């Protein structure tokens, strides 16, 4: 039995959801809350298996309540709000805070909730099985080092000779500053450029990192992407199961808090070092080679395993990269990515899987681990370091 708590400021919405759950043999509505403050109190008191929560509520909104709940009494949460369609940023923030999933009310209207009943029930059943964790506190994004101001130049001016006078002596040159060995070493270290040489001796950009994830992925990606260095000597491609529009908000959010650049992938993008490309919702993403360059190819061919984008599609396309590929599989329901990982390993690629303890849903990584395809199994907070070390090999 899934014991569910409903938090919504709309009395009509609380009744609609209550009636929906009460008609199901596997759900029990334990209570309803009118605002985020009540949701926190009832969650602590009743310890439900699942919480559905609106974003926009009085007294305390859903995002603030979610942050407290995930810190003090982690509970599977599905966000349900008319704001999630228009305010995709609020949805992405909720997923980063630990919400398992989200549902946008059809057309933003509560009167049309009946059109998405099956979607609500399916996502709530799946979310109730999720393993949620206390939100990890990440270190802040490293501050950018401001460019050094150029040293002022002294302009020498020759004054005209006066009759009977002597030439004016030029001013003495300023004494050269004492040499600092550390400063000299920093000045001699070449700045990172796309033509720099990677630790393996191969031209930068020859390596490639491919990441696949699903349920719980936005929070996992925040843990990983924000810890990658801005000068990572290769590109990173990501498939996150997510509807259209939300992948752009996810990419923009990660870009704003990461040292490495992050963007939603566009058809024809040339993969650059120090850049993360997230597949757009409703598009498969493949990586094609053009000489020494790699470019992104987007397509809307049929879903694979009910997913578009699908991790297997991306993994299949990068398998020929061979030993220069680092493939990462993270939290998610099902087994998307396992078949592609078999091809990656057959071509000599290196694989990293998220461990069970840190996964919201240990499905996709489990399939890879159980198949004996993982070279490393790491908790999510250590995956960025594992990627950097694998890229250097």
mmCIF file of N, CA, C and O in Angstrom, residues 154-214:
data_model
loop_
_atom_site.group_PDB
_atom_site.id
_atom_site.type_symbol
_atom_site.label_atom_id
_atom_site.label_comp_id
_atom_site.label_asym_id
_atom_site.label_seq_id
_atom_site.Cartn_x
_atom_site.Cartn_y
_atom_site.Cartn_z
ATOM 1 N N UNK A 154 55.711 53.002 -20.332
ATOM 2 C CA UNK A 154 56.291 54.342 -20.226
ATOM 3 C C UNK A 154 56.603 54.847 -21.624
ATOM 4 O O UNK A 154 57.300 54.178 -22.392
ATOM 5 N N UNK A 155 56.031 55.984 -21.958
ATOM 6 C CA UNK A 155 56.279 56.557 -23.273
ATOM 7 C C UNK A 155 57.387 57.602 -23.163
ATOM 8 O O UNK A 155 57.309 58.520 -22.356
ATOM 9 N N UNK A 156 58.453 57.413 -23.951
ATOM 10 C CA UNK A 156 59.581 58.350 -23.910
ATOM 11 C C UNK A 156 59.318 59.491 -24.881
ATOM 12 O O UNK A 156 58.999 59.283 -26.041
ATOM 13 N N UNK A 157 59.450 60.721 -24.371
ATOM 14 C CA UNK A 157 59.233 61.907 -25.199
ATOM 15 C C UNK A 157 60.532 62.686 -25.293
ATOM 16 O O UNK A 157 61.165 62.993 -24.274
ATOM 17 N N UNK A 158 60.966 62.997 -26.494
ATOM 18 C CA UNK A 158 62.172 63.795 -26.702
ATOM 19 C C UNK A 158 61.771 65.265 -26.726
ATOM 20 O O UNK A 158 61.037 65.708 -27.606
ATOM 21 N N UNK A 159 62.228 65.993 -25.707
ATOM 22 C CA UNK A 159 61.900 67.418 -25.657
ATOM 23 C C UNK A 159 62.772 68.183 -26.649
ATOM 24 O O UNK A 159 63.928 67.834 -26.889
ATOM 25 N N UNK A 160 62.247 69.245 -27.245
ATOM 26 C CA UNK A 160 63.061 70.039 -28.195
ATOM 27 C C UNK A 160 64.208 70.738 -27.474
ATOM 28 O O UNK A 160 64.121 71.081 -26.307
ATOM 29 N N UNK A 161 65.320 70.915 -28.201
ATOM 30 C CA UNK A 161 66.492 71.606 -27.644
ATOM 31 C C UNK A 161 66.236 73.104 -27.597
ATOM 32 O O UNK A 161 65.693 73.689 -28.526
ATOM 33 N N UNK A 162 66.618 73.700 -26.500
ATOM 34 C CA UNK A 162 66.571 75.161 -26.408
ATOM 35 C C UNK A 162 67.932 75.719 -26.804
ATOM 36 O O UNK A 162 68.971 75.092 -26.581
ATOM 37 N N UNK A 163 67.939 76.861 -27.473
ATOM 38 C CA UNK A 163 69.196 77.471 -27.913
ATOM 39 C C UNK A 163 70.081 77.704 -26.706
ATOM 40 O O UNK A 163 69.681 78.291 -25.727
ATOM 41 N N UNK A 164 71.267 77.179 -26.832
ATOM 42 C CA UNK A 164 72.235 77.354 -25.766
ATOM 43 C C UNK A 164 72.076 76.330 -24.660
ATOM 44 O O UNK A 164 72.831 76.331 -23.707
ATOM 45 N N UNK A 165 71.154 75.512 -24.782
ATOM 46 C CA UNK A 165 70.936 74.545 -23.705
ATOM 47 C C UNK A 165 71.488 73.177 -24.070
ATOM 48 O O UNK A 165 72.018 72.954 -25.140
ATOM 49 N N UNK A 166 71.349 72.229 -23.177
ATOM 50 C CA UNK A 166 71.812 70.863 -23.399
ATOM 51 C C UNK A 166 70.606 69.938 -23.596
ATOM 52 O O UNK A 166 69.526 70.198 -23.071
ATOM 53 N N UNK A 167 70.833 68.845 -24.289
ATOM 54 C CA UNK A 167 69.714 67.910 -24.458
ATOM 55 C C UNK A 167 69.218 67.409 -23.097
ATOM 56 O O UNK A 167 70.008 67.163 -22.201
ATOM 57 N N UNK A 168 67.910 67.299 -23.023
ATOM 58 C CA UNK A 168 67.335 66.793 -21.777
ATOM 59 C C UNK A 168 67.548 65.288 -21.690
ATOM 60 O O UNK A 168 67.224 64.552 -22.615
ATOM 61 N N UNK A 169 68.115 64.848 -20.593
ATOM 62 C CA UNK A 169 68.384 63.406 -20.444
ATOM 63 C C UNK A 169 67.063 62.659 -20.283
ATOM 64 O O UNK A 169 66.154 63.128 -19.596
ATOM 65 N N UNK A 170 66.935 61.504 -20.920
ATOM 66 C CA UNK A 170 65.699 60.718 -20.750
ATOM 67 C C UNK A 170 65.577 60.242 -19.306
ATOM 68 O O UNK A 170 66.581 60.042 -18.631
ATOM 69 N N UNK A 171 64.343 60.058 -18.850
ATOM 70 C CA UNK A 171 64.158 59.595 -17.465
ATOM 71 C C UNK A 171 64.733 58.192 -17.300
ATOM 72 O O UNK A 171 64.733 57.400 -18.241
ATOM 73 N N UNK A 172 65.267 57.885 -16.136
ATOM 74 C CA UNK A 172 65.831 56.545 -15.917
ATOM 75 C C UNK A 172 64.753 55.474 -16.043
ATOM 76 O O UNK A 172 63.615 55.687 -15.637
ATOM 77 N N UNK A 173 65.130 54.344 -16.628
ATOM 78 C CA UNK A 173 64.193 53.229 -16.780
ATOM 79 C C UNK A 173 63.831 52.677 -15.403
ATOM 80 O O UNK A 173 64.696 52.609 -14.534
ATOM 81 N N UNK A 174 62.567 52.330 -15.205
ATOM 82 C CA UNK A 174 62.186 51.780 -13.894
ATOM 83 C C UNK A 174 62.918 50.472 -13.629
ATOM 84 O O UNK A 174 63.168 49.692 -14.536
ATOM 85 N N UNK A 175 63.260 50.263 -12.379
ATOM 86 C CA UNK A 175 63.991 49.046 -12.015
ATOM 87 C C UNK A 175 63.116 47.830 -12.264
ATOM 88 O O UNK A 175 61.913 47.844 -11.999
ATOM 89 N N UNK A 176 63.710 46.785 -12.800
ATOM 90 C CA UNK A 176 62.969 45.541 -13.068
ATOM 91 C C UNK A 176 62.556 44.922 -11.739
ATOM 92 O O UNK A 176 63.338 44.872 -10.803
ATOM 93 N N UNK A 177 61.297 44.468 -11.648
ATOM 94 C CA UNK A 177 60.855 43.851 -10.384
ATOM 95 C C UNK A 177 61.606 42.556 -10.132
ATOM 96 O O UNK A 177 62.048 41.886 -11.047
ATOM 97 N N UNK A 178 61.727 42.234 -8.853
ATOM 98 C CA UNK A 178 62.404 40.989 -8.491
ATOM 99 C C UNK A 178 61.616 39.806 -9.033
ATOM 100 O O UNK A 178 60.390 39.813 -9.022
ATOM 101 N N UNK A 179 62.336 38.820 -9.508
ATOM 102 C CA UNK A 179 61.677 37.668 -10.109
ATOM 103 C C UNK A 179 61.192 36.697 -9.046
ATOM 104 O O UNK A 179 61.948 36.315 -8.170
ATOM 105 N N UNK A 180 59.934 36.352 -9.175
ATOM 106 C CA UNK A 180 59.341 35.377 -8.260
ATOM 107 C C UNK A 180 59.292 34.037 -8.993
ATOM 108 O O UNK A 180 58.628 33.910 -10.014
ATOM 109 N N UNK A 181 59.983 33.004 -8.518
ATOM 110 C CA UNK A 181 60.009 31.724 -9.232
ATOM 111 C C UNK A 181 58.617 31.142 -9.462
ATOM 112 O O UNK A 181 58.345 30.582 -10.497
ATOM 113 N N UNK A 182 57.712 31.306 -8.470
ATOM 114 C CA UNK A 182 56.371 30.767 -8.620
ATOM 115 C C UNK A 182 55.624 31.498 -9.718
ATOM 116 O O UNK A 182 54.960 30.894 -10.561
ATOM 117 N N UNK A 183 55.740 32.828 -9.741
ATOM 118 C CA UNK A 183 55.086 33.626 -10.761
ATOM 119 C C UNK A 183 55.627 33.267 -12.129
ATOM 120 O O UNK A 183 54.893 33.121 -13.097
ATOM 121 N N UNK A 184 56.950 33.089 -12.224
ATOM 122 C CA UNK A 184 57.557 32.758 -13.505
ATOM 123 C C UNK A 184 57.036 31.413 -14.007
ATOM 124 O O UNK A 184 56.724 31.234 -15.178
ATOM 125 N N UNK A 185 56.858 30.440 -13.087
ATOM 126 C CA UNK A 185 56.365 29.137 -13.476
ATOM 127 C C UNK A 185 54.932 29.249 -13.997
ATOM 128 O O UNK A 185 54.550 28.612 -14.965
ATOM 129 N N UNK A 186 54.119 30.091 -13.324
ATOM 130 C CA UNK A 186 52.747 30.272 -13.772
ATOM 131 C C UNK A 186 52.702 30.925 -15.144
ATOM 132 O O UNK A 186 51.898 30.559 -15.991
ATOM 133 N N UNK A 187 53.577 31.883 -15.377
ATOM 134 C CA UNK A 187 53.585 32.562 -16.662
ATOM 135 C C UNK A 187 54.029 31.628 -17.782
ATOM 136 O O UNK A 187 53.615 31.758 -18.918
ATOM 137 N N UNK A 188 54.894 30.654 -17.456
ATOM 138 C CA UNK A 188 55.395 29.766 -18.482
ATOM 139 C C UNK A 188 54.420 28.632 -18.790
ATOM 140 O O UNK A 188 54.542 27.967 -19.797
ATOM 141 N N UNK A 189 53.429 28.404 -17.906
ATOM 142 C CA UNK A 189 52.472 27.334 -18.138
ATOM 143 C C UNK A 189 51.488 27.765 -19.206
ATOM 144 O O UNK A 189 50.802 28.771 -19.058
ATOM 145 N N UNK A 190 51.393 27.036 -20.321
ATOM 146 C CA UNK A 190 50.506 27.463 -21.389
ATOM 147 C C UNK A 190 49.043 27.359 -20.968
ATOM 148 O O UNK A 190 48.650 26.438 -20.261
ATOM 149 N N UNK A 191 48.238 28.323 -21.380
ATOM 150 C CA UNK A 191 46.811 28.293 -21.079
ATOM 151 C C UNK A 191 46.157 27.178 -21.883
ATOM 152 O O UNK A 191 46.638 26.790 -22.931
ATOM 153 N N UNK A 192 45.026 26.660 -21.368
ATOM 154 C CA UNK A 192 44.322 25.592 -22.062
ATOM 155 C C UNK A 192 43.724 26.114 -23.355
ATOM 156 O O UNK A 192 43.094 27.154 -23.398
ATOM 157 N N UNK A 193 43.942 25.426 -24.433
ATOM 158 C CA UNK A 193 43.322 25.745 -25.722
ATOM 159 C C UNK A 193 42.839 24.444 -26.332
ATOM 160 O O UNK A 193 43.261 23.359 -25.939
ATOM 161 N N UNK A 194 41.964 24.528 -27.348
ATOM 162 C CA UNK A 194 41.496 23.299 -27.978
ATOM 163 C C UNK A 194 42.619 22.480 -28.595
ATOM 164 O O UNK A 194 42.441 21.326 -28.921
ATOM 165 N N UNK A 195 43.815 23.065 -28.799
ATOM 166 C CA UNK A 195 44.921 22.336 -29.396
ATOM 167 C C UNK A 195 45.917 21.838 -28.362
ATOM 168 O O UNK A 195 46.981 21.340 -28.701
ATOM 169 N N UNK A 196 45.574 21.986 -27.084
ATOM 170 C CA UNK A 196 46.490 21.515 -26.049
ATOM 171 C C UNK A 196 46.594 19.995 -26.112
ATOM 172 O O UNK A 196 45.811 19.334 -26.776
ATOM 173 N N UNK A 197 47.572 19.446 -25.414
ATOM 174 C CA UNK A 197 47.765 18.004 -25.430
ATOM 175 C C UNK A 197 47.218 17.411 -24.151
ATOM 176 O O UNK A 197 47.452 17.924 -23.062
ATOM 177 N N UNK A 198 46.447 16.346 -24.276
ATOM 178 C CA UNK A 198 45.866 15.704 -23.101
ATOM 179 C C UNK A 198 46.912 14.867 -22.398
ATOM 180 O O UNK A 198 47.992 14.630 -22.907
ATOM 181 N N UNK A 199 46.538 14.384 -21.200
ATOM 182 C CA UNK A 199 47.478 13.606 -20.396
ATOM 183 C C UNK A 199 47.908 12.327 -21.100
ATOM 184 O O UNK A 199 48.983 11.802 -20.862
ATOM 185 N N UNK A 200 47.063 11.813 -22.001
ATOM 186 C CA UNK A 200 47.414 10.579 -22.689
ATOM 187 C C UNK A 200 48.351 10.819 -23.855
ATOM 188 O O UNK A 200 48.836 9.888 -24.478
ATOM 189 N N UNK A 201 48.604 12.088 -24.189
ATOM 190 C CA UNK A 201 49.467 12.407 -25.317
ATOM 191 C C UNK A 201 48.686 12.596 -26.596
ATOM 192 O O UNK A 201 49.223 13.004 -27.608
ATOM 193 N N UNK A 202 47.379 12.316 -26.572
ATOM 194 C CA UNK A 202 46.560 12.507 -27.764
ATOM 195 C C UNK A 202 46.093 13.945 -27.831
ATOM 196 O O UNK A 202 46.020 14.635 -26.824
ATOM 197 N N UNK A 203 45.801 14.460 -29.039
ATOM 198 C CA UNK A 203 45.307 15.836 -29.143
ATOM 199 C C UNK A 203 44.056 16.006 -28.306
ATOM 200 O O UNK A 203 43.213 15.114 -28.242
ATOM 201 N N UNK A 204 43.935 17.163 -27.634
ATOM 202 C CA UNK A 204 42.766 17.424 -26.804
ATOM 203 C C UNK A 204 41.516 17.333 -27.658
ATOM 204 O O UNK A 204 41.488 17.799 -28.785
ATOM 205 N N UNK A 205 40.457 16.764 -27.113
ATOM 206 C CA UNK A 205 39.226 16.605 -27.865
ATOM 207 C C UNK A 205 39.104 15.216 -28.458
ATOM 208 O O UNK A 205 38.046 14.825 -28.913
ATOM 209 N N UNK A 206 40.195 14.449 -28.505
ATOM 210 C CA UNK A 206 40.102 13.091 -29.034
ATOM 211 C C UNK A 206 39.358 12.190 -28.071
ATOM 212 O O UNK A 206 38.642 11.290 -28.469
ATOM 213 N N UNK A 207 39.505 12.418 -26.780
ATOM 214 C CA UNK A 207 38.723 11.699 -25.777
ATOM 215 C C UNK A 207 37.286 12.201 -25.846
ATOM 216 O O UNK A 207 36.996 13.290 -26.350
ATOM 217 N N UNK A 208 36.363 11.406 -25.301
ATOM 218 C CA UNK A 208 34.964 11.793 -25.247
ATOM 219 C C UNK A 208 34.332 11.148 -24.022
ATOM 220 O O UNK A 208 34.620 9.995 -23.707
ATOM 221 N N UNK A 209 33.477 11.896 -23.320
ATOM 222 C CA UNK A 209 32.738 11.378 -22.178
ATOM 223 C C UNK A 209 31.262 11.342 -22.553
ATOM 224 O O UNK A 209 30.716 12.329 -23.058
ATOM 225 N N UNK A 210 30.593 10.194 -22.322
ATOM 226 C CA UNK A 210 29.167 10.053 -22.611
ATOM 227 C C UNK A 210 28.450 9.610 -21.338
ATOM 228 O O UNK A 210 28.845 8.629 -20.705
ATOM 229 N N UNK A 211 27.405 10.349 -20.953
ATOM 230 C CA UNK A 211 26.675 10.079 -19.705
ATOM 231 C C UNK A 211 25.210 9.805 -20.011
ATOM 232 O O UNK A 211 24.572 10.547 -20.768
ATOM 233 N N UNK A 212 24.659 8.738 -19.407
ATOM 234 C CA UNK A 212 23.245 8.431 -19.545
ATOM 235 C C UNK A 212 22.583 8.331 -18.189
ATOM 236 O O UNK A 212 23.142 7.740 -17.258
ATOM 237 N N UNK A 213 21.379 8.913 -18.048
ATOM 238 C CA UNK A 213 20.677 8.890 -16.762
ATOM 239 C C UNK A 213 19.185 9.144 -16.970
ATOM 240 O O UNK A 213 18.762 9.589 -18.046
ATOM 241 N N UNK A 214 18.395 8.861 -15.934
ATOM 242 C CA UNK A 214 16.948 9.039 -16.040
ATOM 243 C C UNK A 214 16.389 9.524 -14.709
ATOM 244 O O UNK A 214 16.768 10.599 -14.243
#
